[in-house]
Amino acid sequence: MSTTAPHGPAKLELLELLAAIGAAQWRDFAAAAARYGLTSTQAKVLAQLDGPVPMRGLATLLACDASNVTGIVDRLEGRGLVRREASAADRRVKNVVATDEGRETIRRVREEMQATHGALDTLDESESATLYALLERLRPTMERDPAS
């Protein structure tokens, strides 16, 4: 009797699984954001603002035209969730910065992602640590700008 070592899932199976999990997480994020009167894109902008981000940088992160970002930021600024400030390095560049209220709002959105929290709660401590380590390993490659 021949014994063959089990093989892992095919790359396509992994891609399909990542896509399904990503889509479900995005739906959960959008639903939580809506409870705060935010579109999913507005919430995504807030989630990107760990520090000052240039308007053009937001357009790149959102994979959209810079003119679209202007409208999104206008609405967030109108609600007091972000502010624009000139870059210290180049006064022509406008950075977007989350206000305290904006940081608190995105924290609450993330906290209220019940489906995502529920899924993560099914993992034990060791599984959570393993998943975290694997995702951290994938992150730099996945976040790399394809144009660079």
Coordinates of N, CA, C and O in Angstrom, one line a residue:
M1 N 0.9 -1.2 0.0 CA 0.0 0.0 0.0 C 0.9 1.2 0.0 O 1.8 1.3 0.8
S2 N 0.7 2.1 -0.9 CA 1.5 3.3 -1.0 C 0.9 4.4 -0.1 O -0.3 4.5 0.0
T3 N 1.8 5.1 0.6 CA 1.3 6.1 1.4 C 1.8 7.4 0.8 O 3.0 7.6 0.7
T4 N 0.9 8.3 0.5 CA 1.3 9.6 0.0 C 0.9 10.6 1.0 O -0.1 10.6 1.7
A5 N 1.8 11.6 1.2 CA 1.6 12.7 2.1 C 0.4 13.5 1.6 O 0.3 13.8 0.4
P6 N -0.5 13.9 2.5 CA -1.6 14.8 2.0 C -1.0 16.1 1.6 O 0.0 16.6 2.1
H7 N -1.6 16.6 0.5 CA -1.2 17.9 0.0 C -2.1 19.0 0.4 O -3.3 18.7 0.8
G8 N -1.6 20.2 0.5 CA -2.4 21.3 0.9 C -3.3 21.7 -0.1 O -3.4 21.2 -1.3
P9 N -4.2 22.7 0.2 CA -5.1 23.2 -0.8 C -4.4 23.9 -2.0 O -3.3 24.4 -1.8
A10 N -5.1 23.8 -3.1 CA -4.5 24.5 -4.3 C -4.6 26.0 -4.1 O -5.4 26.5 -3.4
K11 N -3.7 26.7 -4.8 CA -3.6 28.1 -4.7 C -5.0 28.7 -5.0 O -5.5 29.7 -4.4
L12 N -5.7 28.2 -6.1 CA -7.0 28.7 -6.4 C -8.0 28.5 -5.3 O -8.8 29.4 -5.0
E13 N -7.9 27.4 -4.6 CA -8.8 27.2 -3.5 C -8.6 28.3 -2.4 O -9.5 28.8 -1.7
L14 N -7.3 28.5 -2.1 CA -6.9 29.6 -1.1 C -7.4 30.9 -1.5 O -8.0 31.7 -0.7
L15 N -7.3 31.3 -2.8 CA -7.7 32.6 -3.3 C -9.3 32.7 -3.2 O -9.8 33.7 -2.8
E16 N -10.0 31.6 -3.5 CA -11.4 31.7 -3.4 C -11.9 31.8 -2.0 O -12.8 32.6 -1.6
L17 N -11.2 31.2 -1.0 CA -11.5 31.3 0.4 C -11.2 32.7 0.9 O -12.0 33.3 1.6
L18 N -10.0 33.2 0.5 CA -9.7 34.6 0.9 C -10.7 35.6 0.4 O -11.1 36.5 1.1
A19 N -11.2 35.4 -0.9 CA -12.1 36.3 -1.5 C -13.5 36.2 -0.7 O -14.1 37.2 -0.5
A20 N -13.9 35.0 -0.4 CA -15.2 34.8 0.3 C -15.1 35.5 1.7 O -16.0 36.2 2.1
I21 N -14.0 35.3 2.4 CA -13.9 35.8 3.8 C -13.8 37.4 3.6 O -14.4 38.1 4.4
G22 N -13.0 37.8 2.7 CA -12.9 39.3 2.5 C -14.2 39.9 2.2 O -14.6 41.0 2.7
A23 N -15.0 39.3 1.3 CA -16.3 39.8 0.9 C -17.3 39.8 2.2 O -18.0 40.8 2.4
A24 N -17.2 38.8 2.9 CA -18.1 38.7 4.1 C -17.7 39.8 5.1 O -18.5 40.5 5.8
Q25 N -16.4 40.0 5.3 CA -15.9 41.0 6.3 C -16.3 42.4 5.8 O -16.7 43.2 6.6
W26 N -16.2 42.6 4.5 CA -16.5 43.9 3.9 C -18.0 44.2 4.1 O -18.4 45.3 4.4
R27 N -18.9 43.2 3.9 CA -20.3 43.4 4.2 C -20.6 43.7 5.6 O -21.4 44.6 5.9
D28 N -19.9 43.0 6.5 CA -20.0 43.3 8.0 C -19.6 44.7 8.3 O -20.2 45.5 9.0
F29 N -18.4 45.1 7.7 CA -17.9 46.5 7.9 C -18.9 47.5 7.4 O -19.2 48.5 8.1
A30 N -19.4 47.3 6.2 CA -20.4 48.2 5.6 C -21.6 48.4 6.4 O -22.2 49.5 6.6
A31 N -22.1 47.2 7.0 CA -23.3 47.3 7.8 C -23.1 48.0 9.1 O -23.9 48.8 9.5
A32 N -21.9 47.8 9.7 CA -21.6 48.5 10.9 C -21.4 50.0 10.7 O -21.9 50.9 11.4
A33 N -20.8 50.3 9.5 CA -20.6 51.8 9.2 C -21.9 52.4 8.9 O -22.1 53.6 9.4
A34 N -22.8 51.7 8.3 CA -24.2 52.3 8.0 C -24.9 52.7 9.3 O -25.6 53.7 9.3
R35 N -24.6 52.0 10.4 CA -25.3 52.3 11.7 C -24.8 53.7 12.2 O -25.4 54.2 13.1
Y36 N -23.7 54.1 11.7 CA -23.1 55.4 12.1 C -23.3 56.5 11.0 O -22.7 57.5 11.0
G37 N -24.2 56.1 10.0 CA -24.5 57.1 8.9 C -23.3 57.2 7.9 O -23.2 58.3 7.2
L38 N -22.5 56.2 7.8 CA -21.3 56.3 6.9 C -21.5 55.3 5.8 O -22.0 54.2 6.0
T39 N -21.0 55.7 4.6 CA -20.9 54.7 3.5 C -19.7 53.8 3.8 O -18.9 54.2 4.6
S40 N -19.7 52.7 3.2 CA -18.5 51.8 3.4 C -17.2 52.5 3.0 O -16.2 52.4 3.6
T41 N -17.3 53.3 1.9 CA -16.1 54.0 1.4 C -15.7 55.1 2.4 O -14.5 55.3 2.7
Q42 N -16.6 55.8 3.0 CA -16.3 56.8 4.0 C -15.6 56.1 5.2 O -14.6 56.6 5.7
A43 N -16.2 55.0 5.6 CA -15.6 54.3 6.8 C -14.2 53.8 6.4 O -13.3 53.8 7.2
K44 N -14.0 53.3 5.1 CA -12.7 52.8 4.7 C -11.7 54.0 4.8 O -10.5 53.8 5.2
V45 N -12.1 55.2 4.4 CA -11.2 56.3 4.5 C -10.8 56.5 6.0 O -9.6 56.7 6.3
L46 N -11.7 56.5 6.9 CA -11.4 56.7 8.3 C -10.5 55.6 8.8 O -9.6 55.9 9.5
A47 N -10.7 54.4 8.3 CA -9.9 53.3 8.7 C -8.4 53.4 8.3 O -7.5 52.8 8.9
Q48 N -8.2 54.2 7.2 CA -6.8 54.4 6.6 C -6.1 55.5 7.4 O -4.9 55.6 7.1
L49 N -6.7 56.2 8.2 CA -6.1 57.4 8.8 C -5.4 57.2 10.1 O -5.9 57.7 11.1
D50 N -4.4 56.4 10.2 CA -3.6 56.2 11.4 C -2.8 57.5 11.6 O -2.3 57.7 12.7
G51 N -2.5 58.2 10.6 CA -1.8 59.5 10.7 C -2.2 60.3 9.5 O -3.1 59.9 8.7
P52 N -1.5 61.4 9.2 CA -1.9 62.2 8.0 C -1.6 61.4 6.7 O -0.6 60.8 6.6
V53 N -2.6 61.5 5.8 CA -2.5 60.8 4.5 C -2.8 61.8 3.5 O -3.9 62.5 3.5
P54 N -2.0 62.0 2.5 CA -2.2 62.9 1.4 C -3.5 62.5 0.6 O -3.8 61.3 0.5
M55 N -4.2 63.5 0.1 CA -5.4 63.2 -0.7 C -5.1 62.2 -1.8 O -5.9 61.3 -2.0
R56 N -4.0 62.4 -2.5 CA -3.7 61.5 -3.6 C -3.4 60.1 -3.1 O -3.7 59.1 -3.8
G57 N -2.8 60.0 -1.9 CA -2.6 58.7 -1.3 C -3.8 58.0 -1.0 O -3.9 56.8 -1.2
L58 N -4.9 58.7 -0.6 CA -6.2 58.1 -0.3 C -6.8 57.6 -1.6 O -7.3 56.5 -1.7
A59 N -6.6 58.3 -2.7 CA -7.1 57.9 -4.0 C -6.4 56.6 -4.4 O -7.1 55.7 -4.9
T60 N -5.2 56.5 -4.1 CA -4.4 55.2 -4.5 C -5.0 54.1 -3.6 O -5.2 53.0 -4.1
L61 N -5.1 54.3 -2.3 CA -5.6 53.3 -1.4 C -7.0 52.8 -1.8 O -7.3 51.6 -1.6
L62 N -7.8 53.8 -2.2 CA -9.2 53.4 -2.6 C -9.3 53.0 -4.0 O -10.4 52.6 -4.5
A63 N -8.3 53.1 -4.8 CA -8.2 52.7 -6.2 C -9.3 53.5 -7.0 O -10.2 52.9 -7.7
C64 N -9.3 54.8 -6.8 CA -10.3 55.7 -7.4 C -9.6 57.0 -7.8 O -8.5 57.2 -7.5
D65 N -10.3 57.8 -8.6 CA -9.8 59.1 -9.0 C -9.7 60.0 -7.9 O -10.6 60.0 -7.0
A66 N -8.7 60.9 -7.9 CA -8.6 61.9 -6.8 C -9.8 62.8 -6.6 O -10.1 63.2 -5.5
S67 N -10.5 63.1 -7.7 CA -11.7 63.9 -7.6 C -12.8 63.3 -6.8 O -13.6 63.9 -6.1
N68 N -12.9 61.9 -6.8 CA -13.8 61.2 -6.0 C -13.5 61.4 -4.5 O -14.4 61.5 -3.6
V69 N -12.2 61.4 -4.2 CA -11.8 61.5 -2.8 C -12.2 62.8 -2.2 O -12.6 62.9 -1.1
T70 N -12.1 63.9 -3.0 CA -12.5 65.2 -2.6 C -13.9 65.2 -2.0 O -14.1 65.7 -0.9
G71 N -14.8 64.6 -2.7 CA -16.2 64.6 -2.2 C -16.4 63.8 -1.0 O -17.1 64.2 -0.1
I72 N -15.7 62.6 -0.9 CA -15.8 61.8 0.3 C -15.2 62.6 1.5 O -15.8 62.6 2.6
V73 N -14.1 63.2 1.3 CA -13.4 63.9 2.4 C -14.3 65.1 2.8 O -14.4 65.5 4.0
D74 N -14.9 65.8 1.8 CA -15.8 66.9 2.1 C -16.9 66.5 3.0 O -17.2 67.2 4.0
R75 N -17.5 65.4 2.8 CA -18.6 64.9 3.6 C -18.1 64.5 5.0 O -18.8 64.8 6.0
L76 N -17.0 63.8 5.1 CA -16.4 63.5 6.4 C -16.1 64.7 7.2 O -16.3 64.8 8.4
E77 N -15.5 65.7 6.5 CA -15.1 67.0 7.1 C -16.3 67.7 7.6 O -16.3 68.3 8.8
G78 N -17.4 67.7 6.9 CA -18.6 68.3 7.3 C -19.2 67.7 8.5 O -19.9 68.4 9.3
R79 N -18.9 66.5 8.8 CA -19.4 65.8 10.0 C -18.4 65.9 11.1 O -18.7 65.4 12.2
G80 N -17.3 66.6 10.9 CA -16.3 66.7 11.9 C -15.5 65.5 12.2 O -14.8 65.3 13.3
L81 N -15.4 64.5 11.2 CA -14.7 63.3 11.4 C -13.2 63.3 10.9 O -12.4 62.6 11.3
V82 N -13.0 64.3 10.0 CA -11.6 64.5 9.5 C -11.4 66.0 9.3 O -12.3 66.8 9.3
R83 N -10.1 66.3 9.1 CA -9.8 67.7 8.8 C -8.7 67.6 7.8 O -7.9 66.6 7.7
R84 N -8.6 68.7 6.9 CA -7.5 68.8 6.0 C -6.4 69.7 6.6 O -6.8 70.7 7.3
E85 N -5.2 69.4 6.3 CA -4.1 70.3 6.7 C -3.0 70.2 5.7 O -2.8 69.2 5.0
A86 N -2.3 71.3 5.6 CA -1.2 71.4 4.6 C -0.1 70.5 5.1 O 0.2 70.4 6.3
S87 N 0.6 69.9 4.1 CA 1.8 69.0 4.5 C 2.9 70.0 4.9 O 3.1 71.0 4.3
A88 N 3.6 69.6 5.9 CA 4.8 70.4 6.3 C 5.9 70.3 5.3 O 6.6 71.3 5.1
A89 N 6.0 69.2 4.5 CA 7.0 69.1 3.5 C 6.7 69.9 2.2 O 7.6 70.4 1.5
D90 N 5.4 70.0 1.9 CA 5.0 70.6 0.6 C 3.6 71.2 0.9 O 2.6 70.5 0.9
R91 N 3.6 72.5 1.0 CA 2.3 73.2 1.4 C 1.2 73.1 0.3 O 0.1 73.3 0.6
R92 N 1.6 72.6 -0.9 CA 0.6 72.4 -1.9 C -0.2 71.1 -1.7 O -1.3 70.9 -2.2
V93 N 0.4 70.2 -0.9 CA -0.2 68.9 -0.7 C -1.1 69.0 0.6 O -0.7 69.5 1.6
K94 N -2.3 68.5 0.4 CA -3.3 68.5 1.5 C -3.3 67.1 2.1 O -3.6 66.1 1.4
N95 N -3.1 67.0 3.4 CA -3.2 65.8 4.1 C -4.6 65.7 4.8 O -5.2 66.7 5.1
V96 N -5.1 64.5 4.9 CA -6.3 64.3 5.6 C -6.0 63.6 6.9 O -5.2 62.7 7.0
V97 N -6.5 64.1 8.0 CA -6.3 63.6 9.4 C -7.6 63.4 10.1 O -8.5 64.2 10.0
A98 N -7.7 62.2 10.7 CA -8.9 61.9 11.5 C -8.9 62.8 12.7 O -7.9 63.0 13.4
T99 N -10.1 63.3 13.1 CA -10.3 64.0 14.3 C -10.5 62.9 15.4 O -10.6 61.7 15.2
D100 N -10.5 63.4 16.7 CA -10.8 62.5 17.8 C -12.1 61.8 17.5 O -12.3 60.6 17.8
E101 N -13.1 62.5 17.1 CA -14.4 62.0 16.8 C -14.4 60.9 15.7 O -15.0 59.9 15.8
G102 N -13.6 61.2 14.7 CA -13.4 60.3 13.6 C -12.7 59.0 14.1 O -13.2 57.9 13.7
R103 N -11.7 59.1 14.9 CA -11.0 57.9 15.4 C -12.0 57.1 16.3 O -12.0 55.8 16.2
E104 N -12.8 57.8 17.1 CA -13.7 57.1 18.0 C -14.8 56.4 17.1 O -15.2 55.3 17.4
T105 N -15.3 57.0 16.1 CA -16.3 56.5 15.2 C -15.8 55.2 14.6 O -16.5 54.2 14.6
I106 N -14.6 55.2 14.0 CA -14.1 54.0 13.3 C -13.8 52.9 14.3 O -14.0 51.7 14.0
R107 N -13.4 53.3 15.5 CA -13.2 52.3 16.6 C -14.6 51.6 16.9 O -14.6 50.3 17.0
R108 N -15.6 52.3 17.0 CA -16.9 51.8 17.3 C -17.4 50.9 16.1 O -18.0 49.9 16.3
V109 N -17.2 51.4 14.9 CA -17.6 50.6 13.7 C -16.9 49.2 13.8 O -17.6 48.2 13.6
R110 N -15.6 49.2 14.0 CA -14.9 47.9 14.1 C -15.4 47.0 15.2 O -15.5 45.8 15.1
E111 N -15.7 47.7 16.3 CA -16.2 47.0 17.5 C -17.5 46.3 17.2 O -17.9 45.3 17.8
E112 N -18.4 46.9 16.4 CA -19.7 46.4 16.1 C -19.8 45.5 14.9 O -20.9 45.1 14.5
M113 N -18.7 45.0 14.4 CA -18.7 44.0 13.3 C -19.0 42.6 13.8 O -18.1 41.8 14.0
Q114 N -20.2 42.4 14.2 CA -20.6 41.2 14.9 C -20.3 39.9 14.1 O -19.9 38.9 14.8
A115 N -20.6 39.8 12.8 CA -20.3 38.6 12.1 C -18.8 38.3 12.1 O -18.4 37.1 12.3
T116 N -18.0 39.3 12.0 CA -16.5 39.1 12.0 C -16.0 38.7 13.3 O -15.3 37.7 13.5
H117 N -16.5 39.4 14.4 CA -16.2 39.0 15.7 C -16.6 37.6 16.1 O -15.9 36.8 16.7
G118 N -17.8 37.3 15.6 CA -18.3 35.9 15.9 C -17.5 34.8 15.2 O -17.2 33.8 15.8
A119 N -17.0 35.1 14.0 CA -16.2 34.1 13.3 C -14.9 34.0 14.0 O -14.4 32.9 14.2
L120 N -14.3 35.1 14.4 CA -13.0 35.0 15.1 C -13.1 34.4 16.5 O -12.2 33.7 17.0
D121 N -14.3 34.5 17.1 CA -14.5 33.9 18.4 C -14.5 32.4 18.4 O -14.4 31.7 19.4
T122 N -14.7 31.8 17.1 CA -14.6 30.3 17.0 C -13.2 29.8 17.1 O -13.0 28.6 17.2
L123 N -12.2 30.6 17.0 CA -10.8 30.2 17.1 C -10.3 30.2 18.5 O -10.7 31.1 19.3
D124 N -9.5 29.2 18.8 CA -8.9 29.2 20.2 C -7.7 30.1 20.1 O -7.3 30.6 19.0
E125 N -7.0 30.2 21.2 CA -5.9 31.2 21.3 C -4.8 30.8 20.4 O -4.2 31.6 19.7
S126 N -4.5 29.5 20.3 CA -3.4 29.0 19.4 C -3.8 29.3 17.9 O -2.9 29.7 17.1
E127 N -5.0 29.0 17.6 CA -5.4 29.2 16.2 C -5.4 30.7 15.8 O -5.0 31.1 14.7
S128 N -5.8 31.5 16.8 CA -5.8 33.0 16.5 C -4.3 33.5 16.3 O -4.1 34.3 15.4
A129 N -3.4 32.9 17.1 CA -2.0 33.3 17.0 C -1.5 32.9 15.6 O -0.7 33.6 15.0
T130 N -1.8 31.7 15.2 CA -1.4 31.1 13.9 C -1.9 31.9 12.8 O -1.2 32.3 11.9
L131 N -3.2 32.2 12.8 CA -3.9 33.0 11.8 C -3.2 34.4 11.7 O -2.9 34.9 10.6
Y132 N -3.0 35.0 12.9 CA -2.3 36.3 12.9 C -1.0 36.3 12.3 O -0.6 37.2 11.4
A133 N -0.2 35.3 12.6 CA 1.2 35.2 12.1 C 1.1 35.0 10.6 O 1.9 35.6 9.8
L134 N 0.2 34.2 10.1 CA 0.1 34.0 8.6 C -0.3 35.2 7.9 O 0.2 35.6 6.9
L135 N -1.3 35.9 8.4 CA -1.8 37.2 7.8 C -0.7 38.2 7.8 O -0.5 39.0 6.8
E136 N 0.0 38.3 8.9 CA 1.2 39.3 9.0 C 2.2 39.0 8.0 O 2.8 39.9 7.4
R137 N 2.4 37.7 7.7 CA 3.4 37.3 6.7 C 3.0 37.7 5.3 O 3.8 38.0 4.4
L138 N 1.7 37.6 5.0 CA 1.1 37.9 3.7 C 1.0 39.4 3.5 O 1.1 39.9 2.4
R139 N 0.7 40.1 4.5 CA 0.4 41.5 4.4 C 1.4 42.4 3.6 O 0.9 43.1 2.7
P140 N 2.7 42.3 3.9 CA 3.6 43.2 3.1 C 3.5 43.0 1.6 O 3.5 43.9 0.8
T141 N 3.4 41.8 1.2 CA 3.3 41.5 -0.2 C 2.0 41.9 -0.8 O 1.9 42.5 -1.9
M142 N 0.9 41.7 -0.1 CA -0.4 42.1 -0.5 C -0.6 43.6 -0.6 O -1.3 44.1 -1.4
E143 N 0.1 44.3 0.3 CA -0.1 45.8 0.3 C 0.9 46.5 -0.6 O 0.8 47.7 -0.7
R144 N 1.8 45.8 -1.1 CA 2.8 46.4 -2.0 C 2.1 47.0 -3.2 O 1.3 46.4 -3.8
D145 N 2.6 48.2 -3.6 CA 2.0 48.9 -4.8 C 2.5 48.2 -6.0 O 3.7 48.0 -6.2
P146 N 1.5 47.7 -6.8 CA 1.9 46.9 -8.0 C 2.7 47.8 -9.0 O 3.4 47.2 -9.9
A147 N 2.6 49.1 -8.9 CA 3.3 50.0 -9.8 C 4.8 50.1 -9.5 O 5.6 50.6 -10.2
S148 N 5.1 49.7 -8.2 CA 6.5 49.9 -7.8 C 7.4 48.7 -8.1 O 7.0 47.6 -8.5

